[in-house]
Tab-separated table of C-alpha atoms (C1' of nucleotides) in Angstrom:
chain	number	residue	atom	x	y	z
A	22	MET	CA	114.994	-69.965	16.399
A	23	LYS	CA	115.848	-73.624	16.190
A	24	GLY	CA	118.839	-75.465	17.488
A	25	PHE	CA	119.114	-74.124	20.999
A	26	LEU	CA	117.306	-76.915	22.744
A	27	SER	CA	120.010	-79.527	23.191
A	28	TYR	CA	122.505	-76.991	24.463
A	29	LEU	CA	119.970	-75.526	26.793
A	30	ILE	CA	119.321	-78.987	28.180
A	31	LEU	CA	123.032	-79.533	28.694
A	32	TRP	CA	123.270	-76.179	30.396
A	33	ILE	CA	120.343	-76.931	32.688
A	34	LEU	CA	121.692	-80.344	33.598
A	35	SER	CA	125.089	-78.863	34.364
A	36	LYS	CA	123.448	-77.104	37.299
A	37	LYS	CA	121.165	-79.774	38.648
A	38	LYS	CA	120.197	-83.388	38.231
A	39	MET	CA	116.666	-83.598	36.862
A	40	ASN	CA	114.138	-85.969	35.382
A	41	GLY	CA	112.319	-85.316	32.133
A	42	ALA	CA	109.345	-83.557	33.630
A	43	GLN	CA	111.538	-81.242	35.664
A	44	ILE	CA	113.610	-80.406	32.626
A	45	SER	CA	110.410	-79.648	30.773
A	46	ARG	CA	109.291	-77.196	33.443
A	47	GLU	CA	112.703	-75.565	33.589
A	48	LEU	CA	112.576	-75.096	29.826
A	49	GLU	CA	109.203	-73.443	30.157
A	50	ILE	CA	110.678	-70.929	32.565
A	51	ARG	CA	113.621	-70.206	30.329
A	52	ARG	CA	112.029	-70.309	26.894
A	53	GLY	CA	108.419	-69.470	27.601
A	54	THR	CA	107.006	-72.764	26.353
A	55	LYS	CA	107.337	-76.395	27.262
A	56	PRO	CA	108.772	-78.619	24.590
A	57	SER	CA	106.500	-81.276	23.178
A	58	PRO	CA	107.164	-84.693	24.714
A	59	GLY	CA	107.892	-85.755	21.160
A	60	THR	CA	110.730	-83.263	21.258
A	61	LEU	CA	112.088	-83.673	24.743
A	62	TYR	CA	112.400	-87.403	25.083
A	63	PRO	CA	114.032	-88.031	21.719
A	64	ALA	CA	116.415	-85.176	22.527
A	65	LEU	CA	117.333	-86.784	25.841
A	66	LYS	CA	117.753	-90.121	24.138
A	67	GLU	CA	120.071	-88.623	21.565
A	68	LEU	CA	122.159	-86.898	24.210
A	69	LYS	CA	122.390	-90.189	26.029
A	70	ASP	CA	123.312	-92.124	22.901
A	71	LYS	CA	126.077	-89.623	22.296
A	72	GLY	CA	127.330	-90.195	25.817
A	73	LEU	CA	126.749	-86.594	26.883
A	74	VAL	CA	124.249	-87.362	29.620
A	75	GLU	CA	123.452	-90.375	31.766
A	76	SER	CA	120.439	-91.324	33.828
A	77	ASP	CA	120.151	-93.141	37.115
A	78	GLU	CA	117.567	-95.757	38.120
A	79	ASN	CA	115.044	-92.981	38.786
A	80	LYS	CA	115.494	-91.426	35.344
A	81	TYR	CA	117.336	-88.500	36.775
A	82	TYR	CA	119.641	-87.121	34.133
A	83	SER	CA	123.056	-85.584	34.661
A	84	LEU	CA	126.038	-84.603	32.544
A	85	THR	CA	128.819	-87.065	31.868
A	86	ASP	CA	132.416	-85.900	31.681
A	87	LYS	CA	132.050	-85.952	27.933
A	88	GLY	CA	128.933	-83.832	28.269
A	89	LYS	CA	130.801	-81.305	30.362
A	90	ILE	CA	133.499	-81.064	27.750
A	91	GLU	CA	130.908	-80.687	25.024
A	92	LEU	CA	129.111	-77.941	26.903
A	93	ASN	CA	132.361	-76.139	27.514
A	94	SER	CA	133.195	-76.425	23.850
A	95	ALA	CA	129.813	-74.995	22.900
A	96	CYS	CA	130.366	-72.114	25.304
A	97	ASN	CA	133.715	-71.429	23.702
A	98	PHE	CA	132.168	-71.456	20.284
A	99	PHE	CA	129.442	-69.108	21.352
A	100	CYS	CA	131.738	-66.708	23.146
A	101	LYS	CA	134.011	-66.570	20.128
A	102	ALA	CA	131.148	-65.973	17.708
A	103	PHE	CA	129.649	-63.260	19.895
A	104	TYR	CA	132.890	-62.034	21.409
A	105	ASP	CA	131.496	-58.492	21.488
A	106	MET	CA	128.384	-59.680	23.257
A	107	LYS	CA	128.771	-57.255	26.153
A	108	GLU	CA	126.782	-54.757	24.164
A	109	MET	CA	124.034	-57.322	24.027
A	110	SER	CA	123.669	-57.083	27.777
A	111	ASN	CA	121.711	-53.894	27.203
A	112	CYS	CA	118.778	-56.161	26.405
A	113	CYS	CA	119.228	-58.210	29.515
A	114	GLU	CA	119.332	-55.733	32.342
A	115	ARG	CA	116.301	-54.692	34.283
B	13	MET	CA	125.116	-76.517	16.186
B	14	LYS	CA	122.585	-75.251	13.698
B	15	GLY	CA	120.408	-72.189	13.811
B	16	PHE	CA	122.870	-69.523	14.834
B	17	LEU	CA	123.637	-68.201	11.399
B	18	SER	CA	120.801	-65.757	10.779
B	19	TYR	CA	121.141	-64.194	14.200
B	20	LEU	CA	124.869	-63.936	13.827
B	21	ILE	CA	124.348	-62.126	10.528
B	22	LEU	CA	121.924	-59.716	12.162
B	23	TRP	CA	124.390	-59.170	14.933
B	24	ILE	CA	127.241	-58.491	12.526
B	25	LEU	CA	125.166	-56.119	10.436
B	26	SER	CA	124.115	-54.234	13.541
B	27	LYS	CA	127.718	-53.142	13.865
B	28	LYS	CA	128.652	-52.397	10.276
B	29	LYS	CA	127.254	-52.207	6.790
B	30	MET	CA	128.714	-55.031	4.693
B	31	ASN	CA	128.348	-56.827	1.407
B	32	GLY	CA	128.021	-60.593	1.128
B	33	ALA	CA	131.722	-61.315	0.789
B	34	GLN	CA	132.563	-59.218	3.810
B	35	ILE	CA	129.890	-60.922	5.849
B	36	SER	CA	131.342	-64.245	4.787
B	37	ARG	CA	134.806	-63.283	5.996
B	38	GLU	CA	133.448	-61.925	9.256
B	39	LEU	CA	131.631	-65.216	9.801
B	40	GLU	CA	134.858	-67.086	9.216
B	41	ILE	CA	136.509	-65.094	11.984
B	42	ARG	CA	133.660	-65.689	14.381
B	43	ARG	CA	132.715	-69.265	13.595
B	44	GLY	CA	135.911	-70.711	12.213
B	45	THR	CA	134.502	-71.490	8.777
B	46	LYS	CA	132.981	-69.568	5.939
B	47	PRO	CA	129.417	-70.419	5.093
B	48	SER	CA	128.796	-71.970	1.720
B	49	PRO	CA	127.523	-69.429	-0.809
B	50	GLY	CA	124.526	-71.710	-1.060
B	51	THR	CA	123.939	-70.914	2.594
B	52	LEU	CA	124.826	-67.255	2.812
B	53	TYR	CA	122.943	-65.760	-0.092
B	54	PRO	CA	119.665	-67.553	0.513
B	55	ALA	CA	119.978	-66.508	4.152
B	56	LEU	CA	120.432	-62.870	3.157
B	57	LYS	CA	117.536	-63.131	0.749
B	58	GLU	CA	115.316	-64.513	3.457
B	59	LEU	CA	116.302	-61.782	5.894
B	60	LYS	CA	115.534	-59.253	3.200
B	61	ASP	CA	112.194	-60.836	2.338
B	62	LYS	CA	111.284	-60.671	5.995
B	63	GLY	CA	112.176	-56.988	6.014
B	64	LEU	CA	114.940	-57.408	8.579
B	65	VAL	CA	117.755	-56.165	6.366
B	66	GLU	CA	117.994	-53.955	3.309
B	67	SER	CA	120.697	-53.467	0.681
B	68	ASP	CA	121.813	-50.389	-1.180
B	69	GLU	CA	122.778	-50.117	-4.852
B	70	ASN	CA	126.192	-51.601	-4.035
B	71	LYS	CA	124.721	-54.643	-2.297
B	72	TYR	CA	125.773	-53.391	1.072
B	73	TYR	CA	123.443	-54.801	3.681
B	74	SER	CA	122.271	-53.110	6.839
B	75	LEU	CA	119.607	-53.650	9.473
B	76	THR	CA	116.181	-52.139	9.063
B	77	ASP	CA	114.275	-50.853	12.078
B	78	LYS	CA	112.369	-54.104	12.044
B	79	GLY	CA	115.678	-55.956	11.995
B	80	LYS	CA	116.889	-54.026	15.017
B	81	ILE	CA	113.741	-54.922	16.895
B	82	GLU	CA	114.094	-58.544	15.893
B	83	LEU	CA	117.710	-58.650	17.006
B	84	ASN	CA	116.799	-57.058	20.305
B	85	SER	CA	114.034	-59.579	20.749
B	86	ALA	CA	116.434	-62.431	20.055
B	87	CYS	CA	118.856	-61.001	22.599
B	88	ASN	CA	116.080	-60.873	25.143
B	89	PHE	CA	115.145	-64.436	24.418
B	90	PHE	CA	118.698	-65.569	24.736
B	91	CYS	CA	119.390	-63.657	27.918
B	92	LYS	CA	116.257	-65.074	29.480
B	93	ALA	CA	117.048	-68.637	28.461
B	94	PHE	CA	120.612	-68.374	29.727
B	95	TYR	CA	119.952	-65.871	32.474
B	96	ASP	CA	122.646	-67.495	34.615
B	97	MET	CA	125.105	-67.231	31.790
B	98	LYS	CA	127.701	-65.357	33.818
B	99	GLU	CA	129.116	-68.678	34.851
B	100	MET	CA	129.582	-69.418	31.221
B	101	SER	CA	132.097	-66.617	30.988
B	102	ASN	CA	134.598	-68.984	32.540
B	103	CYS	CA	134.945	-70.451	29.068
B	104	CYS	CA	135.440	-67.088	27.459
B	105	GLU	CA	138.256	-65.569	29.418
B	106	ARG	CA	141.889	-65.939	28.469
C	19	DT	C1'	140.792	-56.704	-24.810
C	20	DT	C1'	141.199	-61.064	-22.863
C	21	DA	C1'	141.869	-63.856	-18.886
C	22	DA	C1'	141.567	-64.605	-14.172
C	23	DT	C1'	139.709	-63.608	-9.938
C	24	DT	C1'	136.039	-62.195	-6.935
C	25	DG	C1'	131.297	-61.632	-5.788
C	26	DT	C1'	126.240	-62.990	-6.293
C	27	DA	C1'	122.693	-66.068	-7.005
C	28	DT	C1'	119.910	-70.347	-7.608
C	29	DC	C1'	118.937	-75.296	-7.465
C	30	DG	C1'	118.378	-79.928	-5.649
C	31	DG	C1'	119.262	-82.729	-1.985
C	32	DT	C1'	120.555	-84.135	2.887
C	33	DT	C1'	120.105	-83.945	7.576
C	34	DA	C1'	118.586	-81.668	11.880
C	35	DT	C1'	114.977	-80.103	14.593
C	36	DC	C1'	110.726	-80.087	16.319
C	37	DC	C1'	105.748	-81.190	16.669
C	38	DG	C1'	101.196	-83.681	17.470
C	39	DA	C1'	99.227	-88.042	18.123
C	40	DT	C1'	99.422	-92.060	20.338
C	41	DA	C1'	100.747	-95.643	23.653
C	42	DT	C1'	102.395	-97.357	27.875
C	43	DA	C1'	104.075	-97.134	32.629
C	44	DA	C1'	104.215	-95.217	37.142
C	45	DA	C1'	102.419	-92.598	40.939
C	46	DC	C1'	98.664	-90.872	43.351
C	47	DC	C1'	94.081	-90.805	45.287
C	48	DA	C1'	89.080	-92.018	46.178
D	11	DT	C1'	90.808	-101.620	44.505
D	12	DG	C1'	89.870	-98.854	40.419
D	13	DG	C1'	90.362	-94.494	38.320
D	14	DT	C1'	92.875	-90.334	37.402
D	15	DT	C1'	96.762	-87.825	36.783
D	16	DT	C1'	101.680	-87.542	35.778
D	17	DA	C1'	105.723	-89.156	33.436
D	18	DT	C1'	108.094	-91.587	29.787
D	19	DA	C1'	108.541	-93.147	25.111
D	20	DT	C1'	107.933	-93.865	20.063
D	21	DC	C1'	106.276	-92.832	15.473
D	22	DG	C1'	105.399	-90.313	11.178
D	23	DG	C1'	105.546	-86.084	9.211
D	24	DA	C1'	106.568	-81.078	8.445
D	25	DT	C1'	109.788	-77.544	8.061
D	26	DA	C1'	114.311	-75.352	8.866
D	27	DA	C1'	119.079	-75.146	8.027
D	28	DC	C1'	122.740	-75.945	5.469
D	29	DC	C1'	125.746	-77.766	1.756
D	30	DG	C1'	127.996	-78.590	-2.904
D	31	DA	C1'	127.521	-77.823	-7.644
D	32	DT	C1'	126.705	-74.770	-10.939
D	33	DA	C1'	126.063	-70.449	-13.389
D	34	DC	C1'	126.667	-65.856	-14.268
D	35	DA	C1'	128.073	-60.913	-13.373
D	36	DA	C1'	131.451	-57.679	-12.052
D	37	DT	C1'	135.907	-56.359	-11.134
D	38	DT	C1'	140.822	-56.575	-11.678
D	39	DA	C1'	145.105	-57.616	-14.020
D	40	DA	C1'	147.861	-58.825	-18.038
DNA sequence: TTAATTGTATCGGTTATCCGATATAAACCA
DNA sequence: TGGTTTATATCGGATAACCGATACAATTAA
């Protein structure tokens, strides 16, 4: 179940500006477990190096325009791959 | 964008019994590219070793009960992680 | 039957992904 | 002020994920 983390971070940041600790807590809500700091901070650094996120003087991260495009592209990919995903929603209700 | 393959295979097999070559073509439709045979067949072998899929005498693969549970569990995980995914559907339409 | 195509399978290697341990800095509190 | 918690960051290492090359079997076509 690897490989979701970076996209989940992009998704989270697309909704709200957050610092590392807040992102960590949000990930716990969504995934069930907090990422190790040795996972989260390198991931944020990589996203920043790629120009997908930026951080202000208080270490609050947000998406760049490039990050928004990247997230949209990932959504497109996902929706194409699971184009018949509606049936999956059976798992999600209730 | 790694880590989607095994779940996509489970998803595909939940809809239709297929052999390796058919799975490969279905993946091309959904992802844009065929997986390398060095990716696909080890992936199928692993899914089989884990008891998630089974194959008949003609190498047609299908989900086992365990595989159905696993797929459902993955759907639950995904829907929880991206519970506010509806907004993502903007990317999917049209 | 032979040749060509299609399908299956394995191997070695590369890179991605994530973790625990550790260190430092910042914020809070006694 | 000094001590404790919280937040940020890096490092080395383990495993997952995937690829191209290669080999062989099975099917199809000539």
